[in-house]
Amino acid sequence: MTPTVEFRSGLREILPLAAGVVVYGLAFGVLAAQAMMGGLQTGAMGTFVFAGAAQIIAVERLVAGAGAFAALVAGIALNLRLILVTASIRDFFVGRPWWQLALGAHFSTDENWAMTVAARKAGRDVGYWHLIGGGAGLFAAWLLSTITGVLFAATIPDPRALGIDFAFTAAFILIARTLWQGQRDLAPWSVSVGMVALALWSGLLDPSWALILGGIMGAAVAGITGND
Amino acid sequence: MTDTWIVIVGLAVGTFAARLGGIVLGQRLPTSGGWARTLNALPGTLIVALVAGQLMQGSWNEWIAGALAAATAFITRSLVLTMAVGIGAVYLLRLNI
Protein backbone atom coordinates (compact mmCIF):
# COMPACT_ATOMS: atom_id res chain seq x y z
CA MET A 1 0.00 0.00 0.00
CA THR A 2 1.36 3.45 -0.85
CA PRO A 3 1.58 6.05 1.94
CA THR A 4 -1.19 8.14 0.33
CA VAL A 5 -3.64 5.25 0.10
CA GLU A 6 -2.80 4.16 3.63
CA PHE A 7 -3.19 7.71 4.98
CA ARG A 8 -6.58 8.09 3.31
CA SER A 9 -7.90 4.79 4.64
CA GLY A 10 -6.76 5.72 8.16
CA LEU A 11 -8.48 9.09 7.85
CA ARG A 12 -11.71 7.52 6.56
CA GLU A 13 -11.86 4.80 9.21
CA ILE A 14 -11.34 7.20 12.13
CA LEU A 15 -14.39 9.33 11.22
CA PRO A 16 -16.91 7.53 13.50
CA LEU A 17 -14.51 7.90 16.43
CA ALA A 18 -13.80 11.52 15.51
CA ALA A 19 -17.54 12.22 15.85
CA GLY A 20 -17.34 11.14 19.50
CA VAL A 21 -14.25 13.30 19.96
CA VAL A 22 -16.21 16.34 18.73
CA VAL A 23 -18.80 15.99 21.51
CA TYR A 24 -16.05 15.52 24.06
CA GLY A 25 -14.14 18.48 22.58
CA LEU A 26 -17.10 20.85 22.76
CA ALA A 27 -17.57 20.00 26.42
CA PHE A 28 -13.83 20.49 27.01
CA GLY A 29 -14.14 23.96 25.49
CA VAL A 30 -16.87 24.83 28.02
CA LEU A 31 -14.62 23.59 30.83
CA ALA A 32 -11.66 25.58 29.44
CA ALA A 33 -13.81 28.72 29.52
CA GLN A 34 -14.47 28.09 33.22
CA ALA A 35 -10.68 28.04 33.68
CA MET A 36 -10.62 31.48 32.02
CA MET A 37 -8.85 30.07 28.97
CA GLY A 38 -9.39 31.76 25.62
CA GLY A 39 -9.17 30.52 22.05
CA LEU A 40 -5.38 30.94 21.97
CA GLN A 41 -4.66 28.91 25.10
CA THR A 42 -7.20 26.25 24.15
CA GLY A 43 -5.72 25.99 20.64
CA ALA A 44 -2.15 25.90 21.97
CA MET A 45 -3.05 23.17 24.46
CA GLY A 46 -4.85 21.08 21.84
CA THR A 47 -2.00 21.46 19.36
CA PHE A 48 0.93 20.76 21.65
CA VAL A 49 -0.57 18.40 24.24
CA PHE A 50 -3.14 16.62 22.03
CA ALA A 51 -4.31 14.19 24.73
CA GLY A 52 -7.98 14.60 25.57
CA ALA A 53 -8.36 12.87 28.93
CA ALA A 54 -5.15 14.40 30.35
CA GLN A 55 -6.15 17.87 29.18
CA ILE A 56 -9.54 17.45 30.83
CA ILE A 57 -8.17 16.15 34.11
CA ALA A 58 -5.59 18.97 34.29
CA VAL A 59 -8.00 21.78 33.40
CA GLU A 60 -10.69 20.34 35.68
CA ARG A 61 -8.16 20.50 38.54
CA LEU A 62 -7.33 24.12 37.62
CA VAL A 63 -11.03 25.01 37.72
CA ALA A 64 -11.24 23.33 41.15
CA GLY A 65 -8.49 25.69 42.30
CA ALA A 66 -5.90 22.95 42.86
CA GLY A 67 -2.97 24.97 41.48
CA ALA A 68 -0.65 24.32 38.54
CA PHE A 69 1.50 21.67 40.21
CA ALA A 70 -1.33 19.31 41.21
CA ALA A 71 -3.00 19.82 37.82
CA LEU A 72 0.24 18.96 36.02
CA VAL A 73 0.95 15.86 38.11
CA ALA A 74 -2.57 14.52 37.48
CA GLY A 75 -2.31 15.11 33.72
CA ILE A 76 1.16 13.59 33.35
CA ALA A 77 0.28 10.57 35.51
CA LEU A 78 -2.61 9.82 33.18
CA ASN A 79 -0.35 10.12 30.13
CA LEU A 80 2.35 7.74 31.37
CA ARG A 81 0.37 5.00 29.63
CA LEU A 82 1.38 6.53 26.27
CA ILE A 83 4.84 5.01 26.82
CA LEU A 84 3.18 1.62 26.46
CA VAL A 85 1.09 2.74 23.49
CA THR A 86 4.06 3.84 21.35
CA ALA A 87 6.30 1.03 22.61
CA SER A 88 3.77 -1.50 21.32
CA ILE A 89 4.00 -0.09 17.77
CA ARG A 90 7.72 0.72 17.72
CA ASP A 91 8.25 -1.38 14.58
CA PHE A 92 6.25 1.29 12.65
CA PHE A 93 9.12 3.70 13.30
CA VAL A 94 12.17 1.67 12.34
CA GLY A 95 14.40 3.49 9.82
CA ARG A 96 12.22 6.62 9.57
CA PRO A 97 13.62 10.17 9.52
CA TRP A 98 13.42 12.21 12.73
CA TRP A 99 10.46 14.32 11.63
CA GLN A 100 8.38 11.21 10.98
CA LEU A 101 9.35 9.89 14.42
CA ALA A 102 8.25 13.16 16.03
CA LEU A 103 5.01 13.33 14.01
CA GLY A 104 4.14 9.68 14.69
CA ALA A 105 4.88 10.05 18.39
CA HIS A 106 2.75 13.18 18.70
CA PHE A 107 -0.13 11.67 16.71
CA SER A 108 -0.25 8.44 18.76
CA THR A 109 -3.52 8.43 20.75
CA ASP A 110 -5.66 5.66 22.18
CA GLU A 111 -8.20 5.89 19.36
CA ASN A 112 -6.03 5.70 16.22
CA TRP A 113 -3.59 3.31 17.92
CA ALA A 114 -6.47 0.91 18.61
CA MET A 115 -7.76 1.36 15.05
CA THR A 116 -4.44 0.59 13.34
CA VAL A 117 -3.54 -2.27 15.67
CA ALA A 118 -7.00 -3.80 15.07
CA ALA A 119 -6.55 -3.43 11.28
CA ARG A 120 -3.22 -5.28 11.46
CA LYS A 121 -4.69 -8.02 13.61
CA ALA A 122 -7.30 -8.45 10.89
CA GLY A 123 -4.41 -9.16 8.52
CA ARG A 124 -4.34 -5.85 6.66
CA ASP A 125 -1.05 -4.45 5.38
CA VAL A 126 -1.20 -1.09 7.17
CA GLY A 127 1.16 0.69 9.53
CA TYR A 128 2.71 4.11 10.01
CA TRP A 129 0.67 6.13 7.48
CA HIS A 130 -2.60 4.51 8.54
CA LEU A 131 -1.84 5.66 12.10
CA ILE A 132 -0.97 9.16 10.83
CA GLY A 133 -4.18 9.37 8.77
CA GLY A 134 -6.25 8.50 11.84
CA GLY A 135 -4.20 10.91 13.96
CA ALA A 136 -4.74 13.74 11.48
CA GLY A 137 -8.52 13.22 11.59
CA LEU A 138 -8.54 13.22 15.40
CA PHE A 139 -6.25 16.27 15.54
CA ALA A 140 -8.55 18.29 13.27
CA ALA A 141 -11.68 17.17 15.17
CA TRP A 142 -10.09 17.94 18.54
CA LEU A 143 -8.83 21.42 17.63
CA LEU A 144 -12.01 22.52 15.86
CA SER A 145 -14.35 21.27 18.58
CA THR A 146 -12.36 22.53 21.59
CA ILE A 147 -11.87 26.02 20.12
CA THR A 148 -15.52 26.17 19.04
CA GLY A 149 -16.49 25.06 22.56
CA VAL A 150 -14.44 27.70 24.35
CA LEU A 151 -15.65 30.53 22.10
CA PHE A 152 -19.28 29.34 22.27
CA ALA A 153 -19.09 28.91 26.06
CA ALA A 154 -19.07 32.69 26.48
CA THR A 155 -22.72 32.64 25.39
CA ILE A 156 -23.70 30.03 28.02
CA PRO A 157 -24.34 31.92 31.25
CA ASP A 158 -24.24 28.95 33.61
CA PRO A 159 -23.01 25.56 32.27
CA ARG A 160 -23.94 23.96 35.60
CA ALA A 161 -27.59 24.81 35.17
CA LEU A 162 -27.59 22.83 31.90
CA GLY A 163 -25.77 19.86 33.42
CA ILE A 164 -22.75 20.35 31.15
CA ASP A 165 -20.38 20.14 34.11
CA PHE A 166 -21.41 16.47 34.36
CA ALA A 167 -20.24 15.74 30.79
CA PHE A 168 -16.82 14.53 31.89
CA THR A 169 -17.99 12.46 34.80
CA ALA A 170 -20.16 10.65 32.25
CA ALA A 171 -17.32 10.48 29.70
CA PHE A 172 -14.91 9.09 32.30
CA ILE A 173 -17.47 6.47 33.32
CA LEU A 174 -17.48 5.30 29.69
CA ILE A 175 -13.67 5.36 29.54
CA ALA A 176 -13.54 3.30 32.75
CA ARG A 177 -15.88 0.79 31.09
CA THR A 178 -13.55 0.46 28.08
CA LEU A 179 -10.45 0.19 30.33
CA TRP A 180 -11.96 -2.59 32.48
CA GLN A 181 -9.92 -5.72 31.79
CA GLY A 182 -11.92 -8.08 33.96
CA GLN A 183 -11.52 -9.64 37.39
CA ARG A 184 -7.88 -8.62 37.79
CA ASP A 185 -8.86 -4.93 37.90
CA LEU A 186 -11.20 -5.45 40.84
CA ALA A 187 -8.63 -5.13 43.65
CA PRO A 188 -6.68 -2.19 42.13
CA TRP A 189 -9.87 -0.25 41.34
CA SER A 190 -11.36 -0.93 44.80
CA VAL A 191 -8.18 0.26 46.50
CA SER A 192 -8.15 3.37 44.32
CA VAL A 193 -11.76 4.29 45.14
CA GLY A 194 -11.26 3.35 48.81
CA MET A 195 -8.23 5.64 49.13
CA VAL A 196 -10.12 8.54 47.58
CA ALA A 197 -13.08 7.98 49.92
CA LEU A 198 -10.80 7.81 52.95
CA ALA A 199 -8.82 10.90 51.94
CA LEU A 200 -11.92 12.99 51.21
CA TRP A 201 -14.09 11.92 54.14
CA SER A 202 -11.24 12.33 56.61
CA GLY A 203 -10.51 15.73 55.07
CA LEU A 204 -6.77 15.01 55.15
CA LEU A 205 -6.19 15.60 51.44
CA ASP A 206 -7.72 17.92 48.90
CA PRO A 207 -9.43 16.20 45.94
CA SER A 208 -6.48 16.60 43.52
CA TRP A 209 -4.02 14.76 45.74
CA ALA A 210 -6.66 12.24 46.77
CA LEU A 211 -7.07 11.39 43.09
CA ILE A 212 -3.34 11.04 42.50
CA LEU A 213 -2.82 9.00 45.67
CA GLY A 214 -5.75 6.71 44.85
CA GLY A 215 -4.57 6.14 41.29
CA ILE A 216 -0.99 5.35 42.28
CA MET A 217 -1.93 3.11 45.23
CA GLY A 218 -4.40 1.18 43.07
CA ALA A 219 -1.82 0.70 40.30
CA ALA A 220 0.75 -0.39 42.89
CA VAL A 221 -1.65 -3.08 44.09
CA ALA A 222 -1.86 -4.34 40.50
CA GLY A 223 1.94 -4.45 40.34
CA ILE A 224 2.45 -6.19 43.67
CA THR A 225 -0.39 -8.67 43.81
CA GLY A 226 -1.26 -9.46 40.19
CA ASN A 227 0.22 -12.08 37.93
CA ASP A 228 0.68 -11.96 34.18
CA MET B 1 3.62 33.09 33.52
CA THR B 2 0.12 32.14 34.62
CA ASP B 3 -0.84 28.77 36.05
CA THR B 4 -2.61 27.91 32.82
CA TRP B 5 0.50 28.42 30.65
CA ILE B 6 2.60 26.42 33.13
CA VAL B 7 0.15 23.53 32.80
CA ILE B 8 0.02 23.79 28.99
CA VAL B 9 3.81 23.83 28.54
CA GLY B 10 4.49 21.25 31.26
CA LEU B 11 1.84 18.86 29.98
CA ALA B 12 3.02 19.29 26.37
CA VAL B 13 6.62 18.44 27.33
CA GLY B 14 5.63 15.55 29.63
CA THR B 15 3.22 14.05 27.11
CA PHE B 16 5.64 14.24 24.18
CA ALA B 17 8.39 12.72 26.35
CA ALA B 18 6.09 9.79 27.21
CA ARG B 19 5.16 9.22 23.55
CA LEU B 20 8.73 9.46 22.28
CA GLY B 21 9.98 7.46 25.28
CA GLY B 22 7.97 4.42 24.22
CA ILE B 23 9.54 4.46 20.76
CA VAL B 24 13.09 5.12 21.98
CA LEU B 25 13.08 2.79 24.98
CA GLY B 26 11.04 0.23 23.07
CA GLN B 27 12.65 -3.12 23.66
CA ARG B 28 14.06 -2.16 27.06
CA LEU B 29 10.63 -1.63 28.65
CA PRO B 30 9.34 -4.56 30.67
CA THR B 31 6.34 -6.23 29.02
CA SER B 32 5.62 -8.38 32.05
CA GLY B 33 6.18 -8.29 35.80
CA GLY B 34 5.23 -5.81 38.47
CA TRP B 35 6.27 -2.56 36.79
CA ALA B 36 4.49 -3.44 33.56
CA ARG B 37 1.31 -4.30 35.49
CA THR B 38 1.54 -1.04 37.45
CA LEU B 39 1.89 1.09 34.31
CA ASN B 40 -0.84 -0.88 32.62
CA ALA B 41 -3.26 -0.45 35.54
CA LEU B 42 -2.60 3.26 36.12
CA PRO B 43 -5.08 4.77 33.61
CA GLY B 44 -7.97 2.72 35.01
CA THR B 45 -7.18 3.41 38.67
CA LEU B 46 -6.79 7.15 37.98
CA ILE B 47 -10.07 7.33 36.06
CA VAL B 48 -12.11 5.54 38.74
CA ALA B 49 -10.44 7.70 41.41
CA LEU B 50 -11.48 10.80 39.48
CA VAL B 51 -15.08 9.61 39.04
CA ALA B 52 -15.30 8.60 42.71
CA GLY B 53 -13.97 11.99 43.82
CA GLN B 54 -16.37 13.90 41.59
CA LEU B 55 -19.39 11.91 42.78
CA MET B 56 -18.43 12.21 46.44
CA GLN B 57 -18.32 15.99 46.09
CA GLY B 58 -21.76 15.99 44.50
CA SER B 59 -25.22 15.26 45.86
CA TRP B 60 -27.72 12.43 45.29
CA ASN B 61 -28.40 13.97 41.87
CA GLU B 62 -24.88 13.20 40.71
CA TRP B 63 -24.94 9.67 42.13
CA ILE B 64 -28.21 8.85 40.34
CA ALA B 65 -27.03 10.40 37.05
CA GLY B 66 -23.72 8.55 37.46
CA ALA B 67 -25.53 5.23 37.91
CA LEU B 68 -27.63 5.87 34.79
CA ALA B 69 -24.52 6.83 32.81
CA ALA B 70 -22.74 3.69 34.03
CA ALA B 71 -25.67 1.54 32.92
CA THR B 72 -25.61 3.24 29.49
CA ALA B 73 -21.84 2.77 29.22
CA PHE B 74 -22.20 -0.89 30.14
CA ILE B 75 -24.96 -1.61 27.65
CA THR B 76 -24.03 0.58 24.66
CA ARG B 77 -20.30 1.33 25.09
CA SER B 78 -21.06 4.58 23.27
CA LEU B 79 -19.33 7.79 24.38
CA VAL B 80 -21.96 10.06 22.87
CA LEU B 81 -24.91 8.18 24.40
CA THR B 82 -23.26 7.94 27.83
CA MET B 83 -22.57 11.68 27.86
CA ALA B 84 -26.11 12.45 26.65
CA VAL B 85 -27.74 10.29 29.35
CA GLY B 86 -25.47 11.67 32.09
CA ILE B 87 -26.01 15.33 31.17
CA GLY B 88 -29.74 14.84 30.56
CA ALA B 89 -30.26 13.02 33.87
CA VAL B 90 -28.35 15.55 35.95
CA TYR B 91 -30.18 18.41 34.22
CA LEU B 92 -33.62 16.95 34.98
CA LEU B 93 -32.70 15.97 38.56
CA ARG B 94 -31.43 19.47 39.34
CA LEU B 95 -34.74 20.99 38.17
CA ASN B 96 -36.18 19.51 41.38
CA ILE B 97 -39.62 18.75 40.00
Coordinates of C-alpha atoms in Angstrom, one line a residue:
Chain A
M1 CA 0.0 0.0 0.0
T2 CA 1.4 3.5 -0.8
P3 CA 1.6 6.1 1.9
T4 CA -1.2 8.1 0.3
V5 CA -3.6 5.2 0.1
E6 CA -2.8 4.2 3.6
F7 CA -3.2 7.7 5.0
R8 CA -6.6 8.1 3.3
S9 CA -7.9 4.8 4.6
G10 CA -6.8 5.7 8.2
L11 CA -8.5 9.1 7.9
R12 CA -11.7 7.5 6.6
E13 CA -11.9 4.8 9.2
I14 CA -11.3 7.2 12.1
L15 CA -14.4 9.3 11.2
P16 CA -16.9 7.5 13.5
L17 CA -14.5 7.9 16.4
A18 CA -13.8 11.5 15.5
A19 CA -17.5 12.2 15.9
G20 CA -17.3 11.1 19.5
V21 CA -14.2 13.3 20.0
V22 CA -16.2 16.3 18.7
V23 CA -18.8 16.0 21.5
Y24 CA -16.0 15.5 24.1
G25 CA -14.1 18.5 22.6
L26 CA -17.1 20.9 22.8
A27 CA -17.6 20.0 26.4
F28 CA -13.8 20.5 27.0
G29 CA -14.1 24.0 25.5
V30 CA -16.9 24.8 28.0
L31 CA -14.6 23.6 30.8
A32 CA -11.7 25.6 29.4
A33 CA -13.8 28.7 29.5
Q34 CA -14.5 28.1 33.2
A35 CA -10.7 28.0 33.7
M36 CA -10.6 31.5 32.0
M37 CA -8.8 30.1 29.0
G38 CA -9.4 31.8 25.6
G39 CA -9.2 30.5 22.1
L40 CA -5.4 30.9 22.0
Q41 CA -4.7 28.9 25.1
T42 CA -7.2 26.2 24.1
G43 CA -5.7 26.0 20.6
A44 CA -2.2 25.9 22.0
M45 CA -3.1 23.2 24.5
G46 CA -4.9 21.1 21.8
T47 CA -2.0 21.5 19.4
F48 CA 0.9 20.8 21.7
V49 CA -0.6 18.4 24.2
F50 CA -3.1 16.6 22.0
A51 CA -4.3 14.2 24.7
G52 CA -8.0 14.6 25.6
A53 CA -8.4 12.9 28.9
A54 CA -5.2 14.4 30.3
Q55 CA -6.2 17.9 29.2
I56 CA -9.5 17.5 30.8
I57 CA -8.2 16.2 34.1
A58 CA -5.6 19.0 34.3
V59 CA -8.0 21.8 33.4
E60 CA -10.7 20.3 35.7
R61 CA -8.2 20.5 38.5
L62 CA -7.3 24.1 37.6
V63 CA -11.0 25.0 37.7
A64 CA -11.2 23.3 41.1
G65 CA -8.5 25.7 42.3
A66 CA -5.9 23.0 42.9
G67 CA -3.0 25.0 41.5
A68 CA -0.6 24.3 38.5
F69 CA 1.5 21.7 40.2
A70 CA -1.3 19.3 41.2
A71 CA -3.0 19.8 37.8
L72 CA 0.2 19.0 36.0
V73 CA 0.9 15.9 38.1
A74 CA -2.6 14.5 37.5
G75 CA -2.3 15.1 33.7
I76 CA 1.2 13.6 33.3
A77 CA 0.3 10.6 35.5
L78 CA -2.6 9.8 33.2
N79 CA -0.3 10.1 30.1
L80 CA 2.4 7.7 31.4
R81 CA 0.4 5.0 29.6
L82 CA 1.4 6.5 26.3
I83 CA 4.8 5.0 26.8
L84 CA 3.2 1.6 26.5
V85 CA 1.1 2.7 23.5
T86 CA 4.1 3.8 21.3
A87 CA 6.3 1.0 22.6
S88 CA 3.8 -1.5 21.3
I89 CA 4.0 -0.1 17.8
R90 CA 7.7 0.7 17.7
D91 CA 8.2 -1.4 14.6
F92 CA 6.3 1.3 12.7
F93 CA 9.1 3.7 13.3
V94 CA 12.2 1.7 12.3
G95 CA 14.4 3.5 9.8
R96 CA 12.2 6.6 9.6
P97 CA 13.6 10.2 9.5
W98 CA 13.4 12.2 12.7
W99 CA 10.5 14.3 11.6
Q100 CA 8.4 11.2 11.0
L101 CA 9.3 9.9 14.4
A102 CA 8.2 13.2 16.0
L103 CA 5.0 13.3 14.0
G104 CA 4.1 9.7 14.7
A105 CA 4.9 10.0 18.4
H106 CA 2.7 13.2 18.7
F107 CA -0.1 11.7 16.7
S108 CA -0.3 8.4 18.8
T109 CA -3.5 8.4 20.7
D110 CA -5.7 5.7 22.2
E111 CA -8.2 5.9 19.4
N112 CA -6.0 5.7 16.2
W113 CA -3.6 3.3 17.9
A114 CA -6.5 0.9 18.6
M115 CA -7.8 1.4 15.0
T116 CA -4.4 0.6 13.3
V117 CA -3.5 -2.3 15.7
A118 CA -7.0 -3.8 15.1
A119 CA -6.5 -3.4 11.3
R120 CA -3.2 -5.3 11.5
K121 CA -4.7 -8.0 13.6
A122 CA -7.3 -8.4 10.9
G123 CA -4.4 -9.2 8.5
R124 CA -4.3 -5.8 6.7
D125 CA -1.0 -4.4 5.4
V126 CA -1.2 -1.1 7.2
G127 CA 1.2 0.7 9.5
Y128 CA 2.7 4.1 10.0
W129 CA 0.7 6.1 7.5
H130 CA -2.6 4.5 8.5
L131 CA -1.8 5.7 12.1
I132 CA -1.0 9.2 10.8
G133 CA -4.2 9.4 8.8
G134 CA -6.2 8.5 11.8
G135 CA -4.2 10.9 14.0
A136 CA -4.7 13.7 11.5
G137 CA -8.5 13.2 11.6
L138 CA -8.5 13.2 15.4
F139 CA -6.2 16.3 15.5
A140 CA -8.6 18.3 13.3
A141 CA -11.7 17.2 15.2
W142 CA -10.1 17.9 18.5
L143 CA -8.8 21.4 17.6
L144 CA -12.0 22.5 15.9
S145 CA -14.4 21.3 18.6
T146 CA -12.4 22.5 21.6
I147 CA -11.9 26.0 20.1
T148 CA -15.5 26.2 19.0
G149 CA -16.5 25.1 22.6
V150 CA -14.4 27.7 24.4
L151 CA -15.7 30.5 22.1
F152 CA -19.3 29.3 22.3
A153 CA -19.1 28.9 26.1
A154 CA -19.1 32.7 26.5
T155 CA -22.7 32.6 25.4
I156 CA -23.7 30.0 28.0
P157 CA -24.3 31.9 31.2
D158 CA -24.2 28.9 33.6
P159 CA -23.0 25.6 32.3
R160 CA -23.9 24.0 35.6
A161 CA -27.6 24.8 35.2
L162 CA -27.6 22.8 31.9
G163 CA -25.8 19.9 33.4
I164 CA -22.7 20.4 31.1
D165 CA -20.4 20.1 34.1
F166 CA -21.4 16.5 34.4
A167 CA -20.2 15.7 30.8
F168 CA -16.8 14.5 31.9
T169 CA -18.0 12.5 34.8
A170 CA -20.2 10.7 32.2
A171 CA -17.3 10.5 29.7
F172 CA -14.9 9.1 32.3
I173 CA -17.5 6.5 33.3
L174 CA -17.5 5.3 29.7
I175 CA -13.7 5.4 29.5
A176 CA -13.5 3.3 32.7
R177 CA -15.9 0.8 31.1
T178 CA -13.5 0.5 28.1
L179 CA -10.5 0.2 30.3
W180 CA -12.0 -2.6 32.5
Q181 CA -9.9 -5.7 31.8
G182 CA -11.9 -8.1 34.0
Q183 CA -11.5 -9.6 37.4
R184 CA -7.9 -8.6 37.8
D185 CA -8.9 -4.9 37.9
L186 CA -11.2 -5.4 40.8
A187 CA -8.6 -5.1 43.6
P188 CA -6.7 -2.2 42.1
W189 CA -9.9 -0.3 41.3
S190 CA -11.4 -0.9 44.8
V191 CA -8.2 0.3 46.5
S192 CA -8.1 3.4 44.3
V193 CA -11.8 4.3 45.1
G194 CA -11.3 3.4 48.8
M195 CA -8.2 5.6 49.1
V196 CA -10.1 8.5 47.6
A197 CA -13.1 8.0 49.9
L198 CA -10.8 7.8 53.0
A199 CA -8.8 10.9 51.9
L200 CA -11.9 13.0 51.2
W201 CA -14.1 11.9 54.1
S202 CA -11.2 12.3 56.6
G203 CA -10.5 15.7 55.1
L204 CA -6.8 15.0 55.2
L205 CA -6.2 15.6 51.4
D206 CA -7.7 17.9 48.9
P207 CA -9.4 16.2 45.9
S208 CA -6.5 16.6 43.5
W209 CA -4.0 14.8 45.7
A210 CA -6.7 12.2 46.8
L211 CA -7.1 11.4 43.1
I212 CA -3.3 11.0 42.5
L213 CA -2.8 9.0 45.7
G214 CA -5.8 6.7 44.8
G215 CA -4.6 6.1 41.3
I216 CA -1.0 5.4 42.3
M217 CA -1.9 3.1 45.2
G218 CA -4.4 1.2 43.1
A219 CA -1.8 0.7 40.3
A220 CA 0.8 -0.4 42.9
V221 CA -1.6 -3.1 44.1
A222 CA -1.9 -4.3 40.5
G223 CA 1.9 -4.5 40.3
I224 CA 2.5 -6.2 43.7
T225 CA -0.4 -8.7 43.8
G226 CA -1.3 -9.5 40.2
N227 CA 0.2 -12.1 37.9
D228 CA 0.7 -12.0 34.2
Chain B
M1 CA 3.6 33.1 33.5
T2 CA 0.1 32.1 34.6
D3 CA -0.8 28.8 36.1
T4 CA -2.6 27.9 32.8
W5 CA 0.5 28.4 30.7
I6 CA 2.6 26.4 33.1
V7 CA 0.2 23.5 32.8
I8 CA 0.0 23.8 29.0
V9 CA 3.8 23.8 28.5
G10 CA 4.5 21.3 31.3
L11 CA 1.8 18.9 30.0
A12 CA 3.0 19.3 26.4
V13 CA 6.6 18.4 27.3
G14 CA 5.6 15.5 29.6
T15 CA 3.2 14.1 27.1
F16 CA 5.6 14.2 24.2
A17 CA 8.4 12.7 26.4
A18 CA 6.1 9.8 27.2
R19 CA 5.2 9.2 23.6
L20 CA 8.7 9.5 22.3
G21 CA 10.0 7.5 25.3
G22 CA 8.0 4.4 24.2
I23 CA 9.5 4.5 20.8
V24 CA 13.1 5.1 22.0
L25 CA 13.1 2.8 25.0
G26 CA 11.0 0.2 23.1
Q27 CA 12.7 -3.1 23.7
R28 CA 14.1 -2.2 27.1
L29 CA 10.6 -1.6 28.7
P30 CA 9.3 -4.6 30.7
T31 CA 6.3 -6.2 29.0
S32 CA 5.6 -8.4 32.1
G33 CA 6.2 -8.3 35.8
G34 CA 5.2 -5.8 38.5
W35 CA 6.3 -2.6 36.8
A36 CA 4.5 -3.4 33.6
R37 CA 1.3 -4.3 35.5
T38 CA 1.5 -1.0 37.4
L39 CA 1.9 1.1 34.3
N40 CA -0.8 -0.9 32.6
A41 CA -3.3 -0.5 35.5
L42 CA -2.6 3.3 36.1
P43 CA -5.1 4.8 33.6
G44 CA -8.0 2.7 35.0
T45 CA -7.2 3.4 38.7
L46 CA -6.8 7.2 38.0
I47 CA -10.1 7.3 36.1
V48 CA -12.1 5.5 38.7
A49 CA -10.4 7.7 41.4
L50 CA -11.5 10.8 39.5
V51 CA -15.1 9.6 39.0
A52 CA -15.3 8.6 42.7
G53 CA -14.0 12.0 43.8
Q54 CA -16.4 13.9 41.6
L55 CA -19.4 11.9 42.8
M56 CA -18.4 12.2 46.4
Q57 CA -18.3 16.0 46.1
G58 CA -21.8 16.0 44.5
S59 CA -25.2 15.3 45.9
W60 CA -27.7 12.4 45.3
N61 CA -28.4 14.0 41.9
E62 CA -24.9 13.2 40.7
W63 CA -24.9 9.7 42.1
I64 CA -28.2 8.9 40.3
A65 CA -27.0 10.4 37.1
G66 CA -23.7 8.6 37.5
A67 CA -25.5 5.2 37.9
L68 CA -27.6 5.9 34.8
A69 CA -24.5 6.8 32.8
A70 CA -22.7 3.7 34.0
A71 CA -25.7 1.5 32.9
T72 CA -25.6 3.2 29.5
A73 CA -21.8 2.8 29.2
F74 CA -22.2 -0.9 30.1
I75 CA -25.0 -1.6 27.7
T76 CA -24.0 0.6 24.7
R77 CA -20.3 1.3 25.1
S78 CA -21.1 4.6 23.3
L79 CA -19.3 7.8 24.4
V80 CA -22.0 10.1 22.9
L81 CA -24.9 8.2 24.4
T82 CA -23.3 7.9 27.8
M83 CA -22.6 11.7 27.9
A84 CA -26.1 12.5 26.6
V85 CA -27.7 10.3 29.3
G86 CA -25.5 11.7 32.1
I87 CA -26.0 15.3 31.2
G88 CA -29.7 14.8 30.6
A89 CA -30.3 13.0 33.9
V90 CA -28.3 15.6 36.0
Y91 CA -30.2 18.4 34.2
L92 CA -33.6 16.9 35.0
L93 CA -32.7 16.0 38.6
R94 CA -31.4 19.5 39.3
L95 CA -34.7 21.0 38.2
N96 CA -36.2 19.5 41.4
I97 CA -39.6 18.8 40.0

